[in-house]
Short mmCIF file of N, CA and C in Angstrom, two decimals:
data_model
loop_
_atom_site.label_atom_id
_atom_site.label_comp_id
_atom_site.label_asym_id
_atom_site.label_seq_id
_atom_site.Cartn_x
_atom_site.Cartn_y
_atom_site.Cartn_z
N MET A 145 0.84 -1.21 -0.05
CA MET A 145 -0.04 0.14 0.08
C MET A 145 0.82 1.29 0.06
N GLU A 146 0.36 2.13 -0.69
CA GLU A 146 1.20 3.48 -0.86
C GLU A 146 0.28 4.65 -0.86
N ARG A 147 0.61 5.68 -0.22
CA ARG A 147 -0.23 6.91 -0.30
C ARG A 147 0.19 7.96 -1.61
N ARG A 148 -0.46 7.99 -2.47
CA ARG A 148 -0.05 9.05 -3.72
C ARG A 148 0.11 10.21 -3.47
N SER A 149 0.93 11.01 -4.24
CA SER A 149 0.67 12.62 -3.87
C SER A 149 -0.65 13.20 -3.99
N ASP A 150 -1.69 12.48 -5.03
CA ASP A 150 -2.77 13.21 -5.14
C ASP A 150 -3.94 12.83 -4.17
N GLY A 151 -3.31 12.08 -2.94
CA GLY A 151 -4.12 11.84 -1.68
C GLY A 151 -4.99 10.46 -1.79
N ARG A 152 -4.41 9.98 -2.95
CA ARG A 152 -5.07 8.87 -3.06
C ARG A 152 -4.13 7.63 -2.73
N ILE A 153 -4.67 6.55 -2.23
CA ILE A 153 -3.84 5.27 -2.00
C ILE A 153 -3.72 4.23 -2.67
N ARG A 154 -2.43 3.88 -3.10
CA ARG A 154 -2.48 2.47 -4.12
C ARG A 154 -2.11 1.39 -3.35
N VAL A 155 -3.17 0.23 -3.73
CA VAL A 155 -3.18 -1.10 -3.12
C VAL A 155 -2.72 -2.16 -4.08
N TRP A 156 -1.59 -2.77 -3.93
CA TRP A 156 -1.21 -3.59 -5.39
C TRP A 156 -1.81 -5.06 -4.42
N ALA A 157 -2.29 -6.12 -5.77
CA ALA A 157 -2.85 -7.26 -5.39
C ALA A 157 -1.97 -8.23 -4.61
N ASP A 158 -0.36 -7.89 -4.84
CA ASP A 158 0.57 -8.90 -4.46
C ASP A 158 1.33 -8.63 -3.13
N GLY A 159 0.90 -7.48 -2.76
CA GLY A 159 1.69 -6.79 -1.56
C GLY A 159 2.24 -5.47 -1.79
N GLY A 160 2.62 -5.21 -3.28
CA GLY A 160 3.26 -4.49 -3.82
C GLY A 160 4.54 -3.97 -3.18
N MET A 161 5.29 -2.87 -3.77
CA MET A 161 6.26 -2.03 -3.33
C MET A 161 7.25 -3.15 -2.63
N GLY A 162 7.67 -4.31 -3.41
CA GLY A 162 8.49 -5.35 -2.94
C GLY A 162 7.88 -6.52 -2.48
N GLY A 163 6.69 -6.63 -2.55
CA GLY A 163 5.98 -7.79 -2.09
C GLY A 163 6.26 -8.97 -2.84
N SER A 164 6.28 -9.99 -2.40
CA SER A 164 6.69 -11.27 -3.16
C SER A 164 5.63 -11.77 -3.92
N GLY A 165 4.87 -11.45 -4.22
CA GLY A 165 3.74 -11.64 -5.13
C GLY A 165 4.42 -11.83 -6.80
N LEU A 166 3.27 -11.99 -7.71
CA LEU A 166 3.67 -12.40 -9.22
C LEU A 166 4.00 -10.81 -9.54
N ALA A 167 4.98 -10.77 -10.39
CA ALA A 167 5.43 -9.52 -11.29
C ALA A 167 4.35 -9.08 -12.03
N GLY A 168 4.17 -7.64 -11.87
CA GLY A 168 3.12 -7.07 -12.73
C GLY A 168 1.65 -7.29 -12.49
N ALA A 169 1.53 -7.83 -11.10
CA ALA A 169 0.22 -7.88 -10.64
C ALA A 169 -0.52 -6.53 -10.59
N GLY A 170 -1.78 -6.61 -10.45
CA GLY A 170 -2.56 -5.35 -10.70
C GLY A 170 -2.56 -4.54 -9.39
N TYR A 171 -3.28 -3.31 -9.56
CA TYR A 171 -3.18 -2.45 -8.05
C TYR A 171 -4.82 -1.82 -8.45
N ILE A 172 -5.07 -1.11 -7.14
CA ILE A 172 -6.02 -0.02 -7.37
C ILE A 172 -5.85 0.98 -6.48
N ASP A 173 -6.31 2.21 -7.13
CA ASP A 173 -6.16 3.79 -6.62
C ASP A 173 -7.55 3.56 -5.79
N ILE A 174 -7.47 4.17 -4.52
CA ILE A 174 -8.80 4.43 -4.00
C ILE A 174 -8.44 5.59 -3.13
N THR A 175 -9.64 6.58 -2.72
CA THR A 175 -9.57 7.32 -1.83
C THR A 175 -9.19 6.74 -0.37
N ALA A 176 -8.75 7.70 0.56
CA ALA A 176 -8.61 7.35 1.82
C ALA A 176 -10.10 6.97 2.50
N THR A 177 -10.88 7.81 2.20
CA THR A 177 -12.21 7.59 2.97
C THR A 177 -13.00 6.35 2.42
N GLU A 178 -12.54 5.70 0.91
CA GLU A 178 -13.38 4.64 0.58
C GLU A 178 -12.47 3.08 1.37
N LEU A 179 -11.30 3.44 1.89
CA LEU A 179 -10.58 2.24 2.50
C LEU A 179 -11.15 1.49 3.47
N PRO A 180 -11.80 2.29 4.62
CA PRO A 180 -12.48 1.76 5.80
C PRO A 180 -13.49 0.81 5.48
N ALA A 181 -14.45 1.43 4.59
CA ALA A 181 -15.68 0.47 3.98
C ALA A 181 -15.26 -0.85 3.56
N LEU A 182 -14.36 -0.63 2.31
CA LEU A 182 -13.84 -1.84 1.81
C LEU A 182 -13.29 -2.81 2.71
N LEU A 183 -12.50 -2.35 3.67
CA LEU A 183 -11.98 -3.38 4.57
C LEU A 183 -12.83 -4.06 5.28
N HIS A 184 -13.94 -3.51 5.48
CA HIS A 184 -15.17 -3.91 6.17
C HIS A 184 -15.93 -4.78 5.47
N ARG A 185 -16.07 -4.52 4.21
CA ARG A 185 -16.55 -5.58 3.20
C ARG A 185 -15.85 -6.71 3.29
N ALA A 186 -14.59 -6.61 3.24
CA ALA A 186 -13.66 -7.85 2.93
C ALA A 186 -13.80 -8.91 4.36
N HIS A 187 -13.82 -7.90 5.58
CA HIS A 187 -14.08 -8.85 6.72
C HIS A 187 -15.28 -9.51 6.61
N ALA A 188 -16.47 -8.70 6.30
CA ALA A 188 -17.65 -9.14 6.37
C ALA A 188 -17.82 -10.84 5.35
N ASP A 189 -17.06 -10.47 4.26
CA ASP A 189 -17.12 -11.65 3.26
C ASP A 189 -16.28 -12.85 3.95
N LEU A 190 -15.20 -12.54 4.57
CA LEU A 190 -14.46 -13.35 4.99
C LEU A 190 -15.03 -14.08 6.44
N LEU A 191 -16.17 -13.60 7.24
CA LEU A 191 -16.65 -13.93 8.11
C LEU A 191 -17.84 -15.07 7.55
N GLY A 192 -18.22 -14.74 6.40
CA GLY A 192 -19.25 -15.28 5.70
C GLY A 192 -18.76 -16.77 5.24
N PHE A 193 -17.44 -16.83 4.55
CA PHE A 193 -16.68 -17.74 4.43
C PHE A 193 -16.35 -18.65 5.50
N LEU A 194 -15.87 -18.50 6.62
CA LEU A 194 -16.18 -19.25 7.99
C LEU A 194 -17.53 -19.92 8.24
N ARG A 195 -18.26 -19.19 8.02
CA ARG A 195 -19.72 -20.20 8.15
C ARG A 195 -20.03 -20.80 7.06
N VAL A 196 -19.69 -20.69 6.23
CA VAL A 196 -20.02 -21.88 4.84
C VAL A 196 -19.00 -22.71 5.10
N LEU A 197 -17.93 -22.72 5.47
CA LEU A 197 -16.80 -23.77 5.64
C LEU A 197 -17.19 -24.54 7.11
N LYS A 198 -17.58 -23.91 8.03
CA LYS A 198 -18.28 -24.98 9.30
C LYS A 198 -19.04 -25.54 8.87
N ALA A 199 -20.17 -25.06 8.03
CA ALA A 199 -21.23 -25.93 7.38
C ALA A 199 -20.84 -26.85 6.58
N TRP A 200 -20.13 -26.95 5.62
CA TRP A 200 -19.79 -28.15 4.86
C TRP A 200 -18.83 -28.96 5.59
N ALA A 201 -18.05 -28.73 6.58
CA ALA A 201 -17.15 -29.42 7.37
C ALA A 201 -18.04 -30.27 8.52
N ASP A 202 -19.38 -29.55 8.93
CA ASP A 202 -20.02 -30.29 9.43
C ASP A 202 -20.70 -31.35 8.88
N SER A 203 -20.80 -31.21 7.59
CA SER A 203 -21.37 -32.41 6.88
C SER A 203 -20.45 -33.48 6.49
N LEU A 204 -19.31 -32.92 6.53
CA LEU A 204 -18.38 -34.10 6.12
C LEU A 204 -17.49 -34.80 7.40
N ILE A 205 -17.19 -33.73 8.06
CA ILE A 205 -16.30 -34.28 8.87
C ILE A 205 -16.67 -33.84 10.41
N PRO A 206 -17.78 -34.09 11.05
CA PRO A 206 -18.36 -33.21 12.02
C PRO A 206 -17.60 -33.43 13.39
N PHE A 207 -17.06 -34.54 13.50
CA PHE A 207 -16.11 -34.90 14.57
C PHE A 207 -14.73 -33.72 14.88
N CYS A 208 -14.18 -33.04 13.67
CA CYS A 208 -13.29 -32.14 13.54
C CYS A 208 -13.64 -30.88 12.96
N ALA A 209 -14.94 -30.33 12.73
CA ALA A 209 -15.36 -29.37 12.09
C ALA A 209 -14.91 -28.01 12.66
N ASP A 210 -15.11 -28.04 13.88
CA ASP A 210 -14.88 -26.82 14.79
C ASP A 210 -13.34 -26.71 14.82
N ALA A 211 -12.45 -27.86 14.69
CA ALA A 211 -10.98 -27.58 14.97
C ALA A 211 -10.55 -26.88 13.85
N LEU A 212 -11.10 -27.44 12.36
CA LEU A 212 -10.85 -27.12 11.14
C LEU A 212 -10.99 -25.43 11.19
N VAL A 213 -12.16 -25.16 11.34
CA VAL A 213 -12.52 -23.84 11.16
C VAL A 213 -11.79 -22.83 12.22
N ASP A 214 -11.40 -23.13 13.48
CA ASP A 214 -10.64 -22.35 14.49
C ASP A 214 -9.26 -22.70 13.75
N SER A 215 -8.84 -23.63 13.39
CA SER A 215 -7.30 -23.37 12.95
C SER A 215 -7.29 -22.54 11.61
N LEU A 216 -8.23 -22.40 10.79
CA LEU A 216 -8.06 -21.49 9.80
C LEU A 216 -8.32 -20.21 10.05
N ASP A 217 -8.76 -20.04 10.98
CA ASP A 217 -9.22 -18.54 11.60
C ASP A 217 -8.27 -18.10 12.29
N ARG A 218 -7.62 -18.85 12.81
CA ARG A 218 -5.96 -18.35 13.91
C ARG A 218 -5.00 -18.09 12.67
N GLN A 219 -5.07 -18.77 11.69
CA GLN A 219 -4.00 -18.95 10.96
C GLN A 219 -3.92 -17.35 10.15
N ILE A 220 -5.09 -16.89 9.81
CA ILE A 220 -5.35 -15.76 9.03
C ILE A 220 -6.52 -14.46 9.64
N ALA A 221 -6.32 -14.94 10.84
CA ALA A 221 -6.93 -13.93 11.96
C ALA A 221 -8.54 -13.15 11.48
N ILE A 222 -9.16 -13.86 11.27
CA ILE A 222 -10.35 -13.23 10.74
C ILE A 222 -11.42 -12.72 11.58
N THR A 223 -11.30 -13.37 12.76
CA THR A 223 -12.34 -12.98 13.96
C THR A 223 -11.48 -12.32 14.82
N GLU A 224 -10.03 -11.84 14.41
CA GLU A 224 -9.37 -11.24 15.79
C GLU A 224 -9.72 -9.65 15.39
N GLN A 225 -9.61 -9.12 16.60
CA GLN A 225 -10.17 -7.74 16.82
C GLN A 225 -9.33 -6.91 15.78
N ALA A 226 -10.16 -6.15 15.02
CA ALA A 226 -9.60 -4.99 14.33
C ALA A 226 -8.88 -4.04 14.94
N GLY A 227 -7.87 -3.37 14.02
CA GLY A 227 -7.04 -2.10 14.61
C GLY A 227 -7.52 -1.17 14.73
N PRO A 228 -7.26 -0.22 15.26
CA PRO A 228 -7.72 1.15 15.57
C PRO A 228 -8.19 1.91 14.39
N ASN A 229 -7.45 1.63 13.12
CA ASN A 229 -7.66 2.40 12.00
C ASN A 229 -8.79 1.64 11.39
N VAL A 230 -9.33 0.91 11.54
CA VAL A 230 -10.38 -0.14 10.69
C VAL A 230 -11.93 0.10 11.63
N SER A 231 -12.90 0.77 11.03
CA SER A 231 -14.03 1.17 11.81
C SER A 231 -14.83 0.77 10.53
N PRO A 232 -15.94 -0.27 10.85
CA PRO A 232 -17.28 -0.49 10.03
C PRO A 232 -17.98 0.85 9.50
N GLN A 233 -18.33 0.70 8.42
CA GLN A 233 -19.27 1.62 8.14
C GLN A 233 -20.33 1.31 7.08
#
């Protein structure tokens, strides 16, 4: 992520600015006021993914479905508290 001279923020799909992703990966330019809502939406989508994963795992491996979902959640910190600069809108 990079703050541009025009006040916009550039976010790369690969981590950008020396990230280890694919060369030539795309980016988006957004305003600083758009970022919190976009982050909130991405977080809501990830929470939805955890719910779907839980239902799927319950149907196939009910004996360890909770452990699977909890492990994935811990690895990518979906339900971890949001930082001070991320406010839902």
